[in-house]
Amino acid sequence: GLDKVIGICENIPSYRRKFAEWLKVGEKQISIQYIGLYHIGVICDVLVKGKSRIQELVEKISETSFTMSEIEKEIIRCFHIIPSRALSIYFNREKYLAEQKKATRLRSEILYERESKILNLYKQDTIDTIPSIVYERNPFWYDEIIVPLIMLLFSYTPGEEVICIPNRGILSEVSLGGSVEVPCKISKDGYECVFKTKVPEFVRGLLLSAKESDKLMVESIINSSYNTALKALAINPFVSSFSNAKAFLDECLQERKLNWLS
């Protein structure tokens, strides 16, 4: 069941490396108090030996040419948090939508095509080297993120990572069967949530609407329901209106030949 499943993303380890450099401490000394749902999330606090260092990091990000736009830095100064990239996109969705419309292909289409090629290559019995197309995915996170996580699961000494786990009351409004992305101590004995910070009120509603949208979309696929898919898109934080949700869904049905809706 889901109790045996965890997920991990490369975003937080990347932040941890940068924070350790700025704060001049070891990466293992840092506890990133992050809460999210998949890529939508927020770093509420950064602790070093239990002490908050978020103020220093907010100031540092504001002063440096860290890979963020000026508007993203303004968001950090305003809310006193560090948003995930997806949350930054939410605050600037008109700008990002305009950029996406200029693209000839969706990112999901490019990734799907690449994954299909990789899977077909690995079906060959004669393959004995890593195909070059694998490196196009920039898979540094296998040895820097996935392997360390696997090692922790066999270790007697706990280590901390931000992982996706069953909710179990961490975010009270999310069902127990849902999932959340939070910092956990991990060892051979399993994992234990160490999220110790209050979820910022301004982001709580956003997280819940995103979660409900995902839940409804899964239900629409299971039940082949057009109406449920429309509900899912209509309440999605990244969709600006009901009419846009309907127009997009109808376009998907007509042009992309989705056959799982009725």
mmCIF file of C-alpha atoms in Angstrom:
data_model
loop_
_atom_site.group_PDB
_atom_site.id
_atom_site.type_symbol
_atom_site.label_atom_id
_atom_site.label_comp_id
_atom_site.label_asym_id
_atom_site.label_seq_id
_atom_site.Cartn_x
_atom_site.Cartn_y
_atom_site.Cartn_z
ATOM 1 C CA GLY A 1 0.000 0.000 0.000
ATOM 2 C CA LEU A 2 0.912 3.688 0.120
ATOM 3 C CA ASP A 3 2.554 3.232 3.524
ATOM 4 C CA LYS A 4 5.444 1.631 1.641
ATOM 5 C CA VAL A 5 5.768 4.475 -0.878
ATOM 6 C CA ILE A 6 7.683 7.755 -0.557
ATOM 7 C CA GLY A 7 8.618 10.345 -3.157
ATOM 8 C CA ILE A 8 11.427 12.875 -3.445
ATOM 9 C CA CYS A 9 12.116 15.916 -5.635
ATOM 10 C CA GLU A 10 15.429 17.530 -6.511
ATOM 11 C CA ASN A 11 14.365 21.072 -5.551
ATOM 12 C CA ILE A 12 15.018 20.969 -1.800
ATOM 13 C CA PRO A 13 18.465 19.284 -1.956
ATOM 14 C CA SER A 14 19.494 22.012 -4.405
ATOM 15 C CA TYR A 15 18.362 24.678 -1.937
ATOM 16 C CA ARG A 16 20.108 22.883 0.938
ATOM 17 C CA ARG A 17 23.459 23.010 -0.870
ATOM 18 C CA LYS A 18 23.094 26.732 -1.515
ATOM 19 C CA PHE A 19 21.895 27.503 2.036
ATOM 20 C CA ALA A 20 24.815 25.566 3.550
ATOM 21 C CA GLU A 21 27.222 27.601 1.431
ATOM 22 C CA TRP A 22 25.653 30.915 2.465
ATOM 23 C CA LEU A 23 25.339 30.060 6.158
ATOM 24 C CA LYS A 24 28.788 28.427 6.234
ATOM 25 C CA VAL A 25 27.539 25.220 7.860
ATOM 26 C CA GLY A 26 27.411 21.576 6.837
ATOM 27 C CA GLU A 27 24.407 20.432 4.823
ATOM 28 C CA LYS A 28 23.483 17.880 7.499
ATOM 29 C CA GLN A 29 23.126 20.680 10.063
ATOM 30 C CA ILE A 30 20.299 22.275 8.102
ATOM 31 C CA SER A 31 16.610 21.467 8.578
ATOM 32 C CA ILE A 32 14.475 22.928 5.807
ATOM 33 C CA GLN A 33 10.936 23.458 7.077
ATOM 34 C CA TYR A 34 9.143 22.940 3.784
ATOM 35 C CA ILE A 35 5.555 21.955 3.196
ATOM 36 C CA GLY A 36 4.066 21.309 -0.186
ATOM 37 C CA LEU A 37 2.121 19.120 -2.538
ATOM 38 C CA TYR A 38 4.358 17.901 -5.323
ATOM 39 C CA HIS A 39 6.045 21.025 -6.721
ATOM 40 C CA ILE A 40 3.684 23.562 -5.148
ATOM 41 C CA GLY A 41 5.122 24.424 -1.775
ATOM 42 C CA VAL A 42 6.943 26.853 0.451
ATOM 43 C CA ILE A 43 10.034 26.945 2.646
ATOM 44 C CA CYS A 44 8.535 28.371 5.848
ATOM 45 C CA ASP A 45 11.769 28.353 7.843
ATOM 46 C CA VAL A 46 15.361 27.125 7.770
ATOM 47 C CA LEU A 47 16.770 25.802 11.046
ATOM 48 C CA VAL A 48 20.410 25.294 12.012
ATOM 49 C CA LYS A 49 20.730 23.383 15.290
ATOM 50 C CA GLY A 50 17.125 24.338 16.025
ATOM 51 C CA LYS A 51 17.659 28.076 15.461
ATOM 52 C CA SER A 52 15.817 29.950 12.707
ATOM 53 C CA ARG A 53 18.059 31.445 10.006
ATOM 54 C CA ILE A 54 15.330 32.386 7.520
ATOM 55 C CA GLN A 55 15.877 36.142 7.997
ATOM 56 C CA GLU A 56 19.519 35.865 6.913
ATOM 57 C CA LEU A 57 18.544 33.846 3.859
ATOM 58 C CA VAL A 58 15.800 36.273 2.828
ATOM 59 C CA GLU A 59 18.338 39.111 2.996
ATOM 60 C CA LYS A 60 20.977 37.072 1.153
ATOM 61 C CA ILE A 61 18.631 36.161 -1.691
ATOM 62 C CA SER A 62 17.590 39.813 -2.007
ATOM 63 C CA GLU A 63 21.220 40.912 -2.291
ATOM 64 C CA THR A 64 22.611 38.265 -4.666
ATOM 65 C CA SER A 65 22.119 37.242 -8.277
ATOM 66 C CA PHE A 66 20.644 33.915 -7.119
ATOM 67 C CA THR A 67 18.662 32.315 -9.943
ATOM 68 C CA MET A 68 15.463 34.251 -9.281
ATOM 69 C CA SER A 69 13.813 37.157 -11.016
ATOM 70 C CA GLU A 70 13.370 40.472 -9.241
ATOM 71 C CA ILE A 71 9.656 39.803 -8.808
ATOM 72 C CA GLU A 72 10.436 36.461 -7.124
ATOM 73 C CA LYS A 73 12.765 38.255 -4.729
ATOM 74 C CA GLU A 74 9.989 40.760 -4.040
ATOM 75 C CA ILE A 75 7.657 37.874 -3.172
ATOM 76 C CA ILE A 76 10.250 36.550 -0.718
ATOM 77 C CA ARG A 77 10.638 39.941 0.940
ATOM 78 C CA CYS A 78 6.868 40.451 1.116
ATOM 79 C CA PHE A 79 5.844 37.072 2.534
ATOM 80 C CA HIS A 80 9.076 36.300 4.358
ATOM 81 C CA ILE A 81 9.178 32.788 2.919
ATOM 82 C CA ILE A 82 11.010 31.078 0.059
ATOM 83 C CA PRO A 83 8.566 29.784 -2.570
ATOM 84 C CA SER A 84 9.038 26.730 -4.746
ATOM 85 C CA ARG A 85 9.322 27.475 -8.446
ATOM 86 C CA ALA A 86 5.720 26.353 -8.976
ATOM 87 C CA LEU A 87 4.518 28.776 -6.299
ATOM 88 C CA SER A 88 6.525 31.568 -7.927
ATOM 89 C CA ILE A 89 4.831 30.710 -11.222
ATOM 90 C CA TYR A 90 1.441 30.955 -9.502
ATOM 91 C CA PHE A 91 2.237 34.515 -8.410
ATOM 92 C CA ASN A 92 3.305 35.361 -11.993
ATOM 93 C CA ARG A 93 1.010 33.074 -13.983
ATOM 94 C CA GLU A 94 0.104 35.588 -16.697
ATOM 95 C CA LYS A 95 3.775 36.115 -17.536
ATOM 96 C CA TYR A 96 4.574 32.394 -17.609
ATOM 97 C CA LEU A 97 1.451 31.604 -19.626
ATOM 98 C CA ALA A 98 2.492 34.142 -22.258
ATOM 99 C CA GLU A 99 5.924 32.500 -22.450
ATOM 100 C CA GLN A 100 4.404 29.033 -22.781
ATOM 101 C CA LYS A 101 2.142 30.152 -25.593
ATOM 102 C CA LYS A 102 5.226 31.131 -27.583
ATOM 103 C CA ALA A 103 6.655 27.603 -27.309
ATOM 104 C CA THR A 104 6.054 25.199 -30.180
ATOM 105 C CA ARG A 105 5.683 22.179 -27.879
ATOM 106 C CA LEU A 106 4.604 21.587 -24.312
ATOM 107 C CA ARG A 107 7.280 20.501 -21.847
ATOM 108 C CA SER A 108 5.197 17.431 -20.998
ATOM 109 C CA GLU A 109 5.209 16.391 -24.658
ATOM 110 C CA ILE A 110 8.992 16.696 -24.864
ATOM 111 C CA LEU A 111 9.485 14.699 -21.653
ATOM 112 C CA TYR A 112 7.010 12.008 -22.712
ATOM 113 C CA GLU A 113 8.757 11.560 -26.049
ATOM 114 C CA ARG A 114 12.159 11.360 -24.364
ATOM 115 C CA GLU A 115 10.971 8.848 -21.755
ATOM 116 C CA SER A 116 9.426 6.679 -24.474
ATOM 117 C CA LYS A 117 12.731 6.594 -26.354
ATOM 118 C CA ILE A 118 14.649 5.677 -23.187
ATOM 119 C CA LEU A 119 12.233 2.851 -22.326
ATOM 120 C CA ASN A 120 12.443 1.453 -25.846
ATOM 121 C CA LEU A 121 16.244 1.502 -25.700
ATOM 122 C CA TYR A 122 16.281 -0.388 -22.408
ATOM 123 C CA LYS A 123 14.067 -3.095 -23.896
ATOM 124 C CA GLN A 124 17.042 -4.158 -26.030
ATOM 125 C CA ASP A 125 18.858 -7.173 -24.600
ATOM 126 C CA THR A 126 22.162 -6.069 -26.100
ATOM 127 C CA ILE A 127 22.414 -2.690 -24.372
ATOM 128 C CA ASP A 128 25.459 -2.535 -22.068
ATOM 129 C CA THR A 129 26.100 1.208 -21.733
ATOM 130 C CA ILE A 130 24.051 4.195 -20.608
ATOM 131 C CA PRO A 131 22.373 5.723 -23.705
ATOM 132 C CA SER A 132 23.360 9.321 -24.413
ATOM 133 C CA ILE A 133 19.703 10.393 -24.370
ATOM 134 C CA VAL A 134 19.614 9.647 -20.623
ATOM 135 C CA TYR A 135 22.030 12.521 -20.010
ATOM 136 C CA GLU A 136 19.679 14.925 -21.798
ATOM 137 C CA ARG A 137 17.449 14.635 -18.727
ATOM 138 C CA ASN A 138 20.228 16.135 -16.572
ATOM 139 C CA PRO A 139 19.966 13.155 -14.191
ATOM 140 C CA PHE A 140 22.434 14.402 -11.578
ATOM 141 C CA TRP A 141 19.810 13.736 -8.941
ATOM 142 C CA TYR A 142 20.204 9.953 -9.193
ATOM 143 C CA ASP A 143 23.569 9.945 -7.446
ATOM 144 C CA GLU A 144 23.063 13.159 -5.459
ATOM 145 C CA ILE A 145 19.486 12.556 -4.289
ATOM 146 C CA ILE A 146 18.061 9.103 -5.039
ATOM 147 C CA VAL A 147 21.108 7.067 -3.973
ATOM 148 C CA PRO A 148 21.568 8.969 -0.664
ATOM 149 C CA LEU A 149 17.860 8.438 0.088
ATOM 150 C CA ILE A 150 18.180 4.697 -0.543
ATOM 151 C CA MET A 151 21.266 4.583 1.688
ATOM 152 C CA LEU A 152 19.351 6.299 4.506
ATOM 153 C CA LEU A 153 16.679 3.599 4.299
ATOM 154 C CA PHE A 154 19.388 1.056 5.180
ATOM 155 C CA SER A 155 21.164 3.226 7.755
ATOM 156 C CA TYR A 156 21.097 3.013 11.561
ATOM 157 C CA THR A 157 21.861 6.761 11.702
ATOM 158 C CA PRO A 158 18.880 8.954 10.704
ATOM 159 C CA GLY A 159 19.280 11.653 8.088
ATOM 160 C CA GLU A 160 16.850 14.364 7.054
ATOM 161 C CA GLU A 161 15.222 14.786 3.649
ATOM 162 C CA VAL A 162 12.059 16.437 2.378
ATOM 163 C CA ILE A 163 9.902 13.611 1.055
ATOM 164 C CA CYS A 164 6.325 13.013 -0.061
ATOM 165 C CA ILE A 165 4.466 10.815 2.450
ATOM 166 C CA PRO A 166 0.879 9.961 3.512
ATOM 167 C CA ASN A 167 -0.626 12.953 5.322
ATOM 168 C CA ARG A 168 -1.490 11.378 8.696
ATOM 169 C CA GLY A 169 -2.792 14.672 10.110
ATOM 170 C CA ILE A 170 0.205 16.860 9.188
ATOM 171 C CA LEU A 171 -2.055 19.177 7.172
ATOM 172 C CA SER A 172 -5.374 18.822 8.968
ATOM 173 C CA GLU A 173 -7.586 19.757 6.013
ATOM 174 C CA VAL A 174 -6.045 17.099 3.742
ATOM 175 C CA SER A 175 -7.505 13.601 4.047
ATOM 176 C CA LEU A 176 -5.467 10.913 5.796
ATOM 177 C CA GLY A 177 -5.239 9.103 2.465
ATOM 178 C CA GLY A 178 -3.731 12.160 0.785
ATOM 179 C CA SER A 179 -0.041 12.991 0.578
ATOM 180 C CA VAL A 180 2.102 15.910 1.682
ATOM 181 C CA GLU A 181 5.719 16.881 1.097
ATOM 182 C CA VAL A 182 7.517 17.577 4.395
ATOM 183 C CA PRO A 183 10.907 17.172 6.116
ATOM 184 C CA CYS A 184 11.399 13.739 7.688
ATOM 185 C CA LYS A 185 14.062 11.888 9.629
ATOM 186 C CA ILE A 186 14.775 8.709 7.672
ATOM 187 C CA SER A 187 16.552 5.500 8.672
ATOM 188 C CA LYS A 188 16.196 1.729 8.376
ATOM 189 C CA ASP A 189 13.314 2.024 10.858
ATOM 190 C CA GLY A 190 11.299 4.178 8.444
ATOM 191 C CA TYR A 191 10.560 7.894 8.539
ATOM 192 C CA GLU A 192 9.294 10.431 11.051
ATOM 193 C CA CYS A 193 7.924 13.860 10.124
ATOM 194 C CA VAL A 194 9.933 16.727 11.645
ATOM 195 C CA PHE A 195 7.889 19.632 10.283
ATOM 196 C CA LYS A 196 7.787 21.984 13.289
ATOM 197 C CA THR A 197 6.601 25.227 11.737
ATOM 198 C CA LYS A 198 3.095 26.613 11.282
ATOM 199 C CA VAL A 199 1.863 26.551 7.702
ATOM 200 C CA PRO A 200 1.540 30.176 6.500
ATOM 201 C CA GLU A 201 -2.151 31.043 6.244
ATOM 202 C CA PHE A 202 -1.746 32.711 2.852
ATOM 203 C CA VAL A 203 -0.555 29.470 1.259
ATOM 204 C CA ARG A 204 -2.809 27.005 3.094
ATOM 205 C CA GLY A 205 -5.847 27.628 0.867
ATOM 206 C CA LEU A 206 -3.725 27.418 -2.267
ATOM 207 C CA LEU A 207 -2.312 24.043 -1.239
ATOM 208 C CA LEU A 208 -5.763 22.680 -0.477
ATOM 209 C CA SER A 209 -7.309 23.812 -3.772
ATOM 210 C CA ALA A 210 -4.364 22.312 -5.679
ATOM 211 C CA LYS A 211 -4.755 19.038 -3.772
ATOM 212 C CA GLU A 212 -8.501 18.889 -4.413
ATOM 213 C CA SER A 213 -7.938 19.621 -8.102
ATOM 214 C CA ASP A 214 -5.483 16.719 -8.360
ATOM 215 C CA LYS A 215 -7.868 14.418 -6.495
ATOM 216 C CA LEU A 216 -10.764 15.253 -8.808
ATOM 217 C CA MET A 217 -8.625 14.778 -11.912
ATOM 218 C CA VAL A 218 -7.638 11.279 -10.779
ATOM 219 C CA GLU A 219 -11.303 10.505 -10.084
ATOM 220 C CA SER A 220 -12.239 11.736 -13.568
ATOM 221 C CA ILE A 221 -9.788 9.279 -15.130
ATOM 222 C CA ILE A 222 -10.944 6.358 -12.976
ATOM 223 C CA ASN A 223 -14.623 7.069 -13.684
ATOM 224 C CA SER A 224 -14.189 8.385 -17.264
ATOM 225 C CA SER A 225 -16.070 11.509 -16.214
ATOM 226 C CA TYR A 226 -15.973 14.712 -18.272
ATOM 227 C CA ASN A 227 -17.835 16.625 -15.565
ATOM 228 C CA THR A 228 -15.354 15.647 -12.843
ATOM 229 C CA ALA A 229 -12.419 16.617 -15.076
ATOM 230 C CA LEU A 230 -14.066 19.991 -15.668
ATOM 231 C CA LYS A 231 -14.461 20.508 -11.918
ATOM 232 C CA ALA A 232 -10.797 19.624 -11.411
ATOM 233 C CA LEU A 233 -9.621 22.214 -13.919
ATOM 234 C CA ALA A 234 -12.089 24.884 -12.784
ATOM 235 C CA ILE A 235 -10.775 24.908 -9.199
ATOM 236 C CA ASN A 236 -7.108 24.549 -10.148
ATOM 237 C CA PRO A 237 -5.172 27.603 -8.881
ATOM 238 C CA PHE A 238 -3.400 27.967 -12.222
ATOM 239 C CA VAL A 239 -6.628 28.171 -14.262
ATOM 240 C CA SER A 240 -8.028 31.688 -14.431
ATOM 241 C CA SER A 241 -11.720 30.977 -15.104
ATOM 242 C CA PHE A 242 -14.384 28.310 -15.595
ATOM 243 C CA SER A 243 -14.700 29.195 -19.283
ATOM 244 C CA ASN A 244 -10.950 28.730 -19.793
ATOM 245 C CA ALA A 245 -11.105 25.385 -17.990
ATOM 246 C CA LYS A 246 -13.911 24.194 -20.262
ATOM 247 C CA ALA A 247 -12.259 25.494 -23.422
ATOM 248 C CA PHE A 248 -8.993 23.728 -22.574
ATOM 249 C CA LEU A 249 -10.713 20.438 -21.730
ATOM 250 C CA ASP A 250 -12.783 20.514 -24.920
ATOM 251 C CA GLU A 251 -9.656 21.251 -26.956
ATOM 252 C CA CYS A 252 -7.907 18.278 -25.362
ATOM 253 C CA LEU A 253 -10.828 16.030 -26.240
ATOM 254 C CA GLN A 254 -11.053 17.218 -29.825
ATOM 255 C CA GLU A 255 -7.425 17.766 -30.838
ATOM 256 C CA ARG A 256 -5.480 15.453 -28.567
ATOM 257 C CA LYS A 257 -7.983 12.598 -28.809
ATOM 258 C CA LEU A 258 -8.292 11.872 -25.090
ATOM 259 C CA ASN A 259 -10.275 8.655 -24.941
ATOM 260 C CA TRP A 260 -10.678 8.296 -21.176
ATOM 261 C CA LEU A 261 -13.474 10.845 -20.831
ATOM 262 C CA SER A 262 -17.118 10.442 -21.674
#
